[in-house]
GROMACS .gro file of C-alpha atoms in nm:
model
  454
    1MET     CA    1  -3.058  -1.133   1.786
    2LYS     CA    2  -3.236  -1.454   1.877
    3ARG     CA    3  -3.550  -1.262   1.967
    4GLY     CA    4  -3.546  -1.107   1.620
    5LYS     CA    5  -3.520  -1.449   1.460
    6TYR     CA    6  -3.816  -1.572   1.659
    7SER     CA    7  -4.014  -1.264   1.557
    8GLU     CA    8  -3.955  -1.355   1.194
    9HIS     CA    9  -4.091  -1.705   1.251
   10TYR     CA   10  -4.394  -1.577   1.439
   11LEU     CA   11  -4.482  -1.364   1.138
   12LEU     CA   12  -4.413  -1.637   0.881
   13ASN     CA   13  -4.616  -1.894   1.073
   14LEU     CA   14  -4.907  -1.659   1.133
   15ARG     CA   15  -4.910  -1.549   0.768
   16LEU     CA   16  -4.954  -1.911   0.660
   17ALA     CA   17  -5.180  -2.002   0.950
   18GLY     CA   18  -5.422  -1.710   0.912
   19PRO     CA   19  -5.606  -1.836   0.602
   20VAL     CA   20  -5.599  -2.195   0.731
   21VAL     CA   21  -5.745  -2.083   1.063
   22LEU     CA   22  -6.021  -1.893   0.885
   23SER     CA   23  -6.094  -2.200   0.672
   24GLN     CA   24  -6.105  -2.431   0.972
   25VAL     CA   25  -6.309  -2.189   1.181
   26GLY     CA   26  -6.544  -2.152   0.884
   27GLN     CA   27  -6.602  -2.527   0.873
   28VAL     CA   28  -6.674  -2.543   1.244
   29THR     CA   29  -6.896  -2.237   1.213
   30VAL     CA   30  -7.109  -2.435   0.969
   31GLN     CA   31  -7.124  -2.718   1.221
   32ILE     CA   32  -7.229  -2.467   1.486
   33PHE     CA   33  -7.502  -2.333   1.257
   34ASP     CA   34  -7.611  -2.690   1.179
   35ASN     CA   35  -7.647  -2.771   1.546
   36ALA     CA   36  -7.790  -2.434   1.650
   37MET     CA   37  -8.053  -2.442   1.373
   38VAL     CA   38  -8.140  -2.807   1.432
   39GLY     CA   39  -8.125  -2.752   1.809
   40ARG     CA   40  -8.413  -2.507   1.783
   41LEU     CA   41  -8.627  -2.805   1.681
   42GLY     CA   42  -8.559  -2.975   2.015
   43ALA     CA   43  -8.315  -3.203   2.200
   44LEU     CA   44  -8.406  -3.512   1.995
   45PRO     CA   45  -8.310  -3.371   1.650
   46LEU     CA   46  -7.990  -3.228   1.802
   47ALA     CA   47  -7.903  -3.567   1.950
   48ALA     CA   48  -7.978  -3.730   1.613
   49VAL     CA   49  -7.738  -3.498   1.428
   50SER     CA   50  -7.480  -3.559   1.702
   51PHE     CA   51  -7.502  -3.937   1.671
   52GLY     CA   52  -7.507  -3.940   1.289
   53GLY     CA   53  -7.219  -3.694   1.278
   54THR     CA   54  -7.018  -3.903   1.524
   55ILE     CA   55  -7.042  -4.221   1.315
   56PHE     CA   56  -6.966  -4.028   0.995
   57PHE     CA   57  -6.669  -3.856   1.156
   58MET     CA   58  -6.491  -4.183   1.236
   59ILE     CA   59  -6.474  -4.275   0.865
   60PHE     CA   60  -6.433  -3.922   0.733
   61VAL     CA   61  -6.132  -3.850   0.953
   62LEU     CA   62  -5.960  -4.166   0.826
   63VAL     CA   63  -5.981  -4.080   0.455
   64ASN     CA   64  -5.915  -3.712   0.519
   65GLY     CA   65  -5.598  -3.810   0.704
   66LEU     CA   66  -5.482  -4.011   0.404
   67SER     CA   67  -5.498  -3.695   0.192
   68MET     CA   68  -5.265  -3.510   0.430
   69GLY     CA   69  -4.969  -3.716   0.315
   70LEU     CA   70  -4.960  -3.501   0.002
   71THR     CA   71  -4.862  -3.176   0.179
   72PRO     CA   72  -4.518  -3.271   0.319
   73LEU     CA   73  -4.426  -3.458  -0.002
   74VAL     CA   74  -4.513  -3.160  -0.221
   75GLY     CA   75  -4.355  -2.920   0.030
   76GLU     CA   76  -4.022  -3.102   0.016
   77GLN     CA   77  -4.016  -3.111  -0.367
   78TYR     CA   78  -4.131  -2.750  -0.396
   79SER     CA   79  -3.855  -2.626  -0.161
   80ARG     CA   80  -3.597  -2.804  -0.381
   81GLY     CA   81  -3.738  -2.662  -0.706
   82ARG     CA   82  -3.857  -3.002  -0.831
   83PHE     CA   83  -4.189  -2.883  -0.969
   84ARG     CA   84  -4.245  -3.177  -1.205
   85ARG     CA   85  -4.209  -3.422  -0.917
   86ALA     CA   86  -4.456  -3.215  -0.714
   87ALA     CA   87  -4.697  -3.230  -1.010
   88ALA     CA   88  -4.655  -3.610  -1.027
   89TYR     CA   89  -4.769  -3.643  -0.666
   90PHE     CA   90  -5.061  -3.409  -0.737
   91GLN     CA   91  -5.166  -3.601  -1.050
   92ASN     CA   92  -5.172  -3.936  -0.871
   93SER     CA   93  -5.350  -3.794  -0.568
   94LEU     CA   94  -5.645  -3.677  -0.779
   95VAL     CA   95  -5.727  -4.035  -0.877
   96LEU     CA   96  -5.621  -4.207  -0.554
   97TYR     CA   97  -5.812  -3.976  -0.319
   98THR     CA   98  -6.128  -3.980  -0.529
   99LEU     CA   99  -6.129  -4.361  -0.530
  100LEU     CA  100  -6.073  -4.359  -0.155
  101GLY     CA  101  -6.371  -4.125  -0.123
  102VAL     CA  102  -6.592  -4.367  -0.317
  103ALA     CA  103  -6.478  -4.659  -0.098
  104ALA     CA  104  -6.538  -4.459   0.221
  105CYS     CA  105  -6.885  -4.360   0.104
  106ALA     CA  106  -6.976  -4.723   0.030
  107LEU     CA  107  -6.844  -4.834   0.369
  108SER     CA  108  -7.038  -4.558   0.545
  109GLN     CA  109  -7.364  -4.659   0.378
  110ALA     CA  110  -7.305  -5.024   0.471
  111ILE     CA  111  -7.275  -4.932   0.839
  112VAL     CA  112  -7.635  -4.802   0.864
  113PRO     CA  113  -7.789  -5.132   0.991
  114LEU     CA  114  -7.523  -5.150   1.264
  115MET     CA  115  -7.623  -4.810   1.402
  116PHE     CA  116  -7.928  -4.969   1.566
  117ARG     CA  117  -7.697  -5.203   1.761
  118MET     CA  118  -7.489  -4.935   1.936
  119ASN     CA  119  -7.709  -4.916   2.246
  120GLN     CA  120  -7.842  -4.571   2.158
  121PRO     CA  121  -8.201  -4.450   2.204
  122ALA     CA  122  -8.400  -4.591   1.910
  123GLU     CA  123  -8.560  -4.255   1.825
  124VAL     CA  124  -8.215  -4.091   1.809
  125VAL     CA  125  -8.084  -4.354   1.564
  126ALA     CA  126  -8.394  -4.333   1.343
  127GLY     CA  127  -8.370  -3.953   1.328
  128SER     CA  128  -7.999  -3.962   1.245
  129ILE     CA  129  -8.007  -4.189   0.938
  130PRO     CA  130  -8.146  -3.941   0.677
  131TYR     CA  131  -7.888  -3.682   0.785
  132TYR     CA  132  -7.614  -3.946   0.787
  133ARG     CA  133  -7.686  -4.071   0.434
  134TYR     CA  134  -7.647  -3.722   0.287
  135VAL     CA  135  -7.320  -3.640   0.463
  136THR     CA  136  -7.165  -3.974   0.369
  137LEU     CA  137  -7.222  -3.895   0.001
  138SER     CA  138  -7.032  -3.570   0.054
  139ILE     CA  139  -6.709  -3.764   0.117
  140ILE     CA  140  -6.657  -3.817  -0.258
  141PRO     CA  141  -6.646  -3.451  -0.371
  142PHE     CA  142  -6.458  -3.355  -0.054
  143MET     CA  143  -6.178  -3.605  -0.124
  144LEU     CA  144  -6.142  -3.473  -0.479
  145PHE     CA  145  -6.113  -3.123  -0.332
  146ALA     CA  146  -5.861  -3.255  -0.075
  147SER     CA  147  -5.609  -3.316  -0.355
  148PHE     CA  148  -5.622  -2.949  -0.454
  149LYS     CA  149  -5.625  -2.833  -0.092
  150GLN     CA  150  -5.325  -3.033   0.026
  151PHE     CA  151  -5.127  -2.952  -0.288
  152LEU     CA  152  -5.185  -2.580  -0.242
  153GLU     CA  153  -5.074  -2.606   0.120
  154GLY     CA  154  -4.762  -2.793   0.008
  155VAL     CA  155  -4.656  -2.504  -0.218
  156GLY     CA  156  -4.734  -2.255   0.057
  157ASN     CA  157  -5.061  -2.110  -0.074
  158THR     CA  158  -5.325  -2.119   0.200
  159THR     CA  159  -5.530  -1.821   0.084
  160ALA     CA  160  -5.699  -1.995  -0.210
  161ASN     CA  161  -5.822  -2.276   0.015
  162MET     CA  162  -5.963  -2.020   0.254
  163VAL     CA  163  -6.164  -1.846  -0.018
  164ILE     CA  164  -6.301  -2.173  -0.154
  165ILE     CA  165  -6.393  -2.317   0.186
  166VAL     CA  166  -6.547  -1.997   0.320
  167THR     CA  167  -6.754  -1.956   0.002
  168ALA     CA  168  -6.877  -2.316   0.026
  169ASN     CA  169  -6.955  -2.264   0.394
  170CYS     CA  170  -7.171  -1.961   0.315
  171ILE     CA  171  -7.361  -2.174   0.063
  172ASN     CA  172  -7.403  -2.442   0.331
  173VAL     CA  173  -7.547  -2.204   0.590
  174ALA     CA  174  -7.787  -2.049   0.338
  175LEU     CA  175  -7.908  -2.393   0.229
  176ASN     CA  176  -7.952  -2.493   0.594
  177TRP     CA  177  -8.212  -2.219   0.628
  178VAL     CA  178  -8.382  -2.339   0.310
  179PHE     CA  179  -8.392  -2.714   0.378
  180ILE     CA  180  -8.410  -2.744   0.759
  181TYR     CA  181  -8.710  -2.513   0.793
  182GLY     CA  182  -8.861  -2.550   0.443
  183ASN     CA  183  -8.811  -2.195   0.315
  184LEU     CA  184  -8.835  -2.068  -0.046
  185GLY     CA  185  -9.078  -2.346  -0.135
  186ALA     CA  186  -8.846  -2.630  -0.029
  187PRO     CA  187  -8.980  -2.916   0.185
  188GLU     CA  188  -8.923  -2.891   0.559
  189MET     CA  189  -8.661  -3.163   0.610
  190GLY     CA  190  -8.542  -3.097   0.965
  191ALA     CA  191  -8.209  -3.263   1.049
  192ALA     CA  192  -8.190  -3.425   0.704
  193GLY     CA  193  -8.191  -3.076   0.550
  194ALA     CA  194  -7.861  -2.999   0.722
  195GLY     CA  195  -7.711  -3.308   0.560
  196LEU     CA  196  -7.837  -3.215   0.214
  197ALA     CA  197  -7.695  -2.863   0.252
  198THR     CA  198  -7.356  -3.012   0.343
  199LEU     CA  199  -7.360  -3.239   0.037
  200ILE     CA  200  -7.437  -2.955  -0.206
  201SER     CA  201  -7.174  -2.724  -0.056
  202ARG     CA  202  -6.906  -2.994  -0.081
  203ILE     CA  203  -6.990  -3.060  -0.445
  204CYS     CA  204  -6.913  -2.692  -0.506
  205MET     CA  205  -6.566  -2.713  -0.348
  206PRO     CA  206  -6.377  -2.912  -0.617
  207LEU     CA  207  -6.555  -2.710  -0.887
  208PHE     CA  208  -6.426  -2.387  -0.732
  209ALA     CA  209  -6.075  -2.538  -0.703
  210VAL     CA  210  -6.062  -2.632  -1.072
  211ILE     CA  211  -6.174  -2.281  -1.170
  212PHE     CA  212  -5.900  -2.131  -0.951
  213PHE     CA  213  -5.626  -2.349  -1.104
  214PHE     CA  214  -5.727  -2.263  -1.460
  215CYS     CA  215  -5.745  -1.891  -1.380
  216LYS     CA  216  -5.389  -1.878  -1.234
  217ASP     CA  217  -5.104  -1.956  -1.473
  218ARG     CA  218  -4.859  -2.044  -1.193
  219PHE     CA  219  -5.093  -2.327  -1.092
  220ARG     CA  220  -5.225  -2.413  -1.438
  221ARG     CA  221  -4.870  -2.509  -1.535
  222TYR     CA  222  -4.885  -2.808  -1.303
  223PHE     CA  223  -5.161  -2.953  -1.521
  224ARG     CA  224  -4.923  -2.921  -1.818
  225TYR     CA  225  -4.674  -3.143  -1.632
  226PHE     CA  226  -4.929  -3.426  -1.613
  227ARG     CA  227  -4.832  -3.736  -1.811
  228ARG     CA  228  -5.004  -4.070  -1.854
  229GLU     CA  229  -4.683  -4.255  -1.769
  230LEU     CA  230  -4.669  -4.078  -1.433
  231PHE     CA  231  -4.963  -4.286  -1.308
  232ALA     CA  232  -4.743  -4.537  -1.126
  233PRO     CA  233  -4.734  -4.736  -0.802
  234ARG     CA  234  -4.424  -4.545  -0.694
  235TRP     CA  235  -4.605  -4.214  -0.648
  236ASN     CA  236  -4.911  -4.372  -0.490
  237GLY     CA  237  -4.685  -4.572  -0.262
  238ASP     CA  238  -4.526  -4.251  -0.129
  239LEU     CA  239  -4.867  -4.092  -0.079
  240LEU     CA  240  -4.984  -4.392   0.122
  241ARG     CA  241  -4.653  -4.431   0.307
  242ILE     CA  242  -4.693  -4.083   0.456
  243GLY     CA  243  -5.072  -4.060   0.446
  244LEU     CA  244  -5.161  -4.393   0.607
  245PRO     CA  245  -4.988  -4.332   0.943
  246ILE     CA  246  -5.137  -3.981   0.949
  247ALA     CA  247  -5.480  -4.129   0.880
  248VAL     CA  248  -5.444  -4.392   1.151
  249GLN     CA  249  -5.326  -4.130   1.403
  250MET     CA  250  -5.622  -3.905   1.320
  251PHE     CA  251  -5.861  -4.200   1.325
  252LEU     CA  252  -5.741  -4.312   1.667
  253GLU     CA  253  -5.768  -3.962   1.810
  254GLY     CA  254  -6.105  -3.908   1.645
  255SER     CA  255  -6.225  -4.250   1.761
  256ALA     CA  256  -6.154  -4.153   2.121
  257PHE     CA  257  -6.389  -3.857   2.084
  258ALA     CA  258  -6.644  -4.052   1.879
  259LEU     CA  259  -6.654  -4.355   2.110
  260THR     CA  260  -6.678  -4.125   2.409
  261SER     CA  261  -6.981  -3.965   2.245
  262ILE     CA  262  -7.131  -4.311   2.195
  263MET     CA  263  -7.067  -4.393   2.562
  264MET     CA  264  -7.235  -4.063   2.646
  265GLY     CA  265  -7.544  -4.210   2.476
  266TRP     CA  266  -7.541  -4.490   2.733
  267ILE     CA  267  -7.617  -4.223   2.994
  268GLY     CA  268  -7.903  -4.047   2.811
  269THR     CA  269  -8.031  -3.817   2.536
  270VAL     CA  270  -7.974  -3.500   2.742
  271GLU     CA  271  -7.611  -3.597   2.795
  272ILE     CA  272  -7.564  -3.659   2.420
  273ALA     CA  273  -7.695  -3.312   2.340
  274ALA     CA  274  -7.486  -3.145   2.613
  275ASN     CA  275  -7.173  -3.331   2.504
  276GLN     CA  276  -7.235  -3.227   2.143
  277ILE     CA  277  -7.256  -2.861   2.240
  278THR     CA  278  -6.935  -2.880   2.444
  279LEU     CA  279  -6.750  -3.061   2.165
  280ILE     CA  280  -6.860  -2.803   1.909
  281VAL     CA  281  -6.737  -2.515   2.122
  282SER     CA  282  -6.410  -2.694   2.199
  283ASN     CA  283  -6.362  -2.781   1.831
  284PHE     CA  284  -6.418  -2.418   1.737
  285ALA     CA  285  -6.127  -2.315   1.959
  286PHE     CA  286  -5.921  -2.611   1.837
  287MET     CA  287  -5.957  -2.505   1.473
  288VAL     CA  288  -5.722  -2.215   1.543
  289VAL     CA  289  -5.467  -2.461   1.680
  290LEU     CA  290  -5.527  -2.693   1.383
  291GLY     CA  291  -5.460  -2.404   1.146
  292ILE     CA  292  -5.134  -2.324   1.324
  293GLY     CA  293  -5.046  -2.693   1.310
  294ALA     CA  294  -5.108  -2.703   0.933
  295ALA     CA  295  -4.891  -2.393   0.887
  296THR     CA  296  -4.622  -2.559   1.098
  297THR     CA  297  -4.627  -2.864   0.871
  298ILE     CA  298  -4.575  -2.637   0.569
  299ARG     CA  299  -4.292  -2.439   0.731
  300VAL     CA  300  -4.118  -2.750   0.866
  301SER     CA  301  -4.150  -2.938   0.533
  302HIS     CA  302  -3.992  -2.647   0.346
  303GLU     CA  303  -3.704  -2.604   0.592
  304PHE     CA  304  -3.660  -2.981   0.622
  305GLY     CA  305  -3.644  -3.017   0.242
  306ALA     CA  306  -3.387  -2.737   0.220
  307GLY     CA  307  -3.181  -2.885   0.506
  308ASN     CA  308  -3.222  -2.577   0.729
  309LEU     CA  309  -3.257  -2.760   1.061
  310LYS     CA  310  -3.198  -2.456   1.280
  311ARG     CA  311  -3.472  -2.259   1.106
  312MET     CA  312  -3.694  -2.565   1.126
  313ARG     CA  313  -3.651  -2.574   1.504
  314LEU     CA  314  -3.719  -2.202   1.537
  315ALA     CA  315  -4.036  -2.235   1.327
  316ALA     CA  316  -4.152  -2.519   1.552
  317GLY     CA  317  -4.077  -2.321   1.869
  318ALA     CA  318  -4.269  -2.021   1.742
  319SER     CA  319  -4.576  -2.237   1.680
  320TYR     CA  320  -4.562  -2.381   2.031
  321ARG     CA  321  -4.558  -2.032   2.182
  322ILE     CA  322  -4.839  -1.896   1.965
  323THR     CA  323  -5.056  -2.198   2.048
  324LEU     CA  324  -5.001  -2.181   2.423
  325ALA     CA  325  -5.104  -1.815   2.422
  326TRP     CA  326  -5.426  -1.906   2.238
  327ASN     CA  327  -5.493  -2.199   2.473
  328MET     CA  328  -5.464  -1.972   2.775
  329PHE     CA  329  -5.720  -1.735   2.624
  330THR     CA  330  -5.972  -2.009   2.532
  331ALA     CA  331  -5.945  -2.186   2.869
  332LEU     CA  332  -6.024  -1.861   3.048
  333LEU     CA  333  -6.312  -1.791   2.809
  334PHE     CA  334  -6.467  -2.134   2.863
  335VAL     CA  335  -6.462  -2.091   3.240
  336LEU     CA  336  -6.601  -1.738   3.246
  337LEU     CA  337  -6.875  -1.804   2.987
  338ARG     CA  338  -6.959  -2.164   3.081
  339ASN     CA  339  -7.324  -2.075   3.143
  340ARG     CA  340  -7.371  -1.839   2.849
  341ILE     CA  341  -7.210  -2.032   2.562
  342PRO     CA  342  -7.441  -2.340   2.578
  343ALA     CA  343  -7.744  -2.107   2.572
  344LEU     CA  344  -7.653  -2.020   2.211
  345PHE     CA  345  -7.752  -2.374   2.108
  346THR     CA  346  -8.053  -2.470   2.315
  347THR     CA  347  -8.306  -2.352   2.571
  348ASP     CA  348  -8.351  -2.694   2.732
  349PRO     CA  349  -8.265  -2.638   3.103
  350GLU     CA  350  -8.130  -2.991   3.161
  351VAL     CA  351  -7.903  -2.975   2.856
  352LEU     CA  352  -7.779  -2.633   2.970
  353ARG     CA  353  -7.705  -2.764   3.320
  354VAL     CA  354  -7.494  -3.058   3.196
  355ALA     CA  355  -7.318  -2.856   2.924
  356SER     CA  356  -7.212  -2.582   3.167
  357LYS     CA  357  -7.039  -2.845   3.383
  358LEU     CA  358  -6.863  -3.002   3.085
  359MET     CA  359  -6.720  -2.662   2.989
  360TRP     CA  360  -6.486  -2.688   3.290
  361PHE     CA  361  -6.335  -3.005   3.147
  362ALA     CA  362  -6.307  -2.853   2.799
  363ALA     CA  363  -6.107  -2.567   2.954
  364ALA     CA  364  -5.880  -2.812   3.136
  365PHE     CA  365  -5.754  -2.996   2.827
  366GLN     CA  366  -5.682  -2.691   2.610
  367PHE     CA  367  -5.309  -2.687   2.681
  368SER     CA  368  -5.231  -3.055   2.626
  369ASP     CA  369  -5.453  -3.059   2.315
  370GLY     CA  370  -5.263  -2.763   2.169
  371LEU     CA  371  -4.919  -2.908   2.242
  372GLN     CA  372  -5.000  -3.247   2.088
  373CYS     CA  373  -5.147  -3.087   1.775
  374ILE     CA  374  -4.842  -2.871   1.706
  375SER     CA  375  -4.608  -3.166   1.773
  376VAL     CA  376  -4.802  -3.374   1.520
  377GLY     CA  377  -4.773  -3.091   1.266
  378ILE     CA  378  -4.397  -3.072   1.318
  379LEU     CA  379  -4.344  -3.445   1.279
  380ARG     CA  380  -4.562  -3.454   0.965
  381GLY     CA  381  -4.345  -3.185   0.811
  382MET     CA  382  -4.039  -3.401   0.889
  383GLN     CA  383  -4.221  -3.704   0.736
  384ASP     CA  384  -4.174  -3.882   1.069
  385VAL     CA  385  -4.526  -4.018   1.097
  386ARG     CA  386  -4.499  -4.386   1.189
  387GLN     CA  387  -4.409  -4.328   1.554
  388VAL     CA  388  -4.692  -4.075   1.581
  389MET     CA  389  -4.934  -4.353   1.493
  390TYR     CA  390  -4.806  -4.573   1.777
  391ILE     CA  391  -4.817  -4.285   2.024
  392ALA     CA  392  -5.178  -4.216   1.923
  393PHE     CA  393  -5.277  -4.578   1.985
  394PHE     CA  394  -5.123  -4.579   2.331
  395SER     CA  395  -5.256  -4.237   2.432
  396TYR     CA  396  -5.613  -4.258   2.301
  397ILE     CA  397  -5.698  -4.628   2.303
  398VAL     CA  398  -5.489  -4.760   2.593
  399ILE     CA  399  -5.519  -4.452   2.818
  400ASN     CA  400  -5.807  -4.224   2.712
  401LEU     CA  401  -6.097  -4.465   2.666
  402PRO     CA  402  -6.034  -4.694   2.967
  403VAL     CA  403  -5.978  -4.399   3.202
  404GLY     CA  404  -6.298  -4.233   3.074
  405TYR     CA  405  -6.501  -4.552   3.120
  406LEU     CA  406  -6.356  -4.610   3.466
  407CYS     CA  407  -6.436  -4.258   3.583
  408ALA     CA  408  -6.781  -4.238   3.423
  409PHE     CA  409  -6.928  -4.581   3.493
  410VAL     CA  410  -6.717  -4.760   3.756
  411LEU     CA  411  -6.659  -4.459   3.981
  412GLY     CA  412  -6.998  -4.313   3.885
  413TRP     CA  413  -6.879  -3.964   3.788
  414GLY     CA  414  -7.108  -3.951   3.483
  415PRO     CA  415  -7.043  -3.727   3.177
  416GLY     CA  416  -6.753  -3.546   3.346
  417GLY     CA  417  -6.577  -3.877   3.397
  418LEU     CA  418  -6.568  -3.939   3.022
  419TRP     CA  419  -6.403  -3.600   2.974
  420ILE     CA  420  -6.140  -3.683   3.237
  421GLY     CA  421  -6.037  -3.958   2.995
  422PHE     CA  422  -5.975  -3.690   2.731
  423ILE     CA  423  -5.752  -3.497   2.969
  424PHE     CA  424  -5.539  -3.803   3.052
  425GLY     CA  425  -5.509  -3.919   2.691
  426LEU     CA  426  -5.420  -3.580   2.545
  427SER     CA  427  -5.164  -3.512   2.818
  428VAL     CA  428  -4.985  -3.840   2.755
  429ALA     CA  429  -4.989  -3.775   2.379
  430ALA     CA  430  -4.847  -3.424   2.421
  431ALA     CA  431  -4.558  -3.545   2.638
  432LEU     CA  432  -4.464  -3.836   2.409
  433LEU     CA  433  -4.490  -3.636   2.085
  434MET     CA  434  -4.277  -3.351   2.217
  435TYR     CA  435  -4.015  -3.603   2.327
  436ARG     CA  436  -4.023  -3.765   1.981
  437PHE     CA  437  -3.961  -3.430   1.809
  438SER     CA  438  -3.672  -3.348   2.042
  439ARG     CA  439  -3.512  -3.687   1.985
  440ARG     CA  440  -3.561  -3.680   1.608
  441TYR     CA  441  -3.417  -3.328   1.583
  442ARG     CA  442  -3.101  -3.431   1.773
  443GLU     CA  443  -3.058  -3.729   1.539
  444LEU     CA  444  -3.085  -3.508   1.231
  445ARG     CA  445  -2.838  -3.256   1.374
  446ARG     CA  446  -2.583  -3.530   1.440
  447LEU     CA  447  -2.620  -3.661   1.085
  448GLN     CA  448  -2.581  -3.311   0.945
  449VAL     CA  449  -2.266  -3.247   1.149
  450LEU     CA  450  -2.114  -3.576   1.031
  451ARG     CA  451  -2.189  -3.491   0.667
  452ASN     CA  452  -2.033  -3.147   0.703
  453ARG     CA  453  -1.712  -3.295   0.843
  454ARG     CA  454  -1.661  -3.521   0.542
   0.00000   0.00000   0.00000
């Protein structure tokens, strides 16, 4: 009987996760095309895109994390049939997230002079700035789209997001070919062309979302629930109460990767390029886990809102098992194809040599990375996000970065030493987050039992 119940949750989780996974994989596929197409121009342009993308990512992940507070709030209201309250959150998010996008864009542009003071090769920094300026502008339309995306996930519709994102990604790849190499009469822009293609594709995303909402009556009705008086601090306060800890957690985790990439630049340009290739490949595999994690947040928020704690636990357990199976597959793949995968991005023999070694480390952290991601998804669905923020600080700032620096520069282990920091940090995060879920679930069960006895 229990096996049958788990089978149901496997299917429900995978049905929600499938479109999210395709969306996430599509986004990383664009990044892969960006780097592969720019990489054909040489190690320097690839390193420039890597550095510019790293600085952009640290700000982008922060504002994107803020938007994720909408999903569990909408999911809870939707599961209780409170559609007008769900619409109120959606209405306020459209304004709040767009303003946050404008602020993030302005902050990103202001950082440009500081990029020359990060102890990176001067030619890498100079080559990164045109690309960086384009992608920072793309934050504004992306954050507007994020309101639609997170709302749709909250009501359990992940297919529409998939169609919109995949369509925009196809536009991005096509425009890469046009602007990077100067085809169809366009100027040959090199790395900057990849940034311009990203900006145009992200402008398309909110436009596609608006068209979808107006074409579907079940979603168009939420616009009819919009009221001027619903613009209130209360709704924005809830969005920030859930979104801010999520954003800080994502920022801290992302900062560990970004700062490690910057430290990689202290070693050399070849190491930057090799690290970028390894991160792209690892991120590609992680997008599947991220999709499962997003589906887990949806499932948990619905069961949590309805008070079905047992089903919530079963949904969480199913996600853990699916993810571990995927992690086992990707770890094996990284080891077996460690020499072939980097060759898809560059022909530089030194970059290939370093990247093939880093693939071993990428394989090693697959399991802990998967477990921490699913645990975060579960806790988001339960709206238990504050402790996650503290765990992230301890795991990634207190453990990850110092261990990586110690191994790479003090012990002299080079690029691999920085990746050992990842393994330590992610393992600590996975253990603490799983413990937090177990403890929080027991607390909720006790409260439910006490209420039932009254």
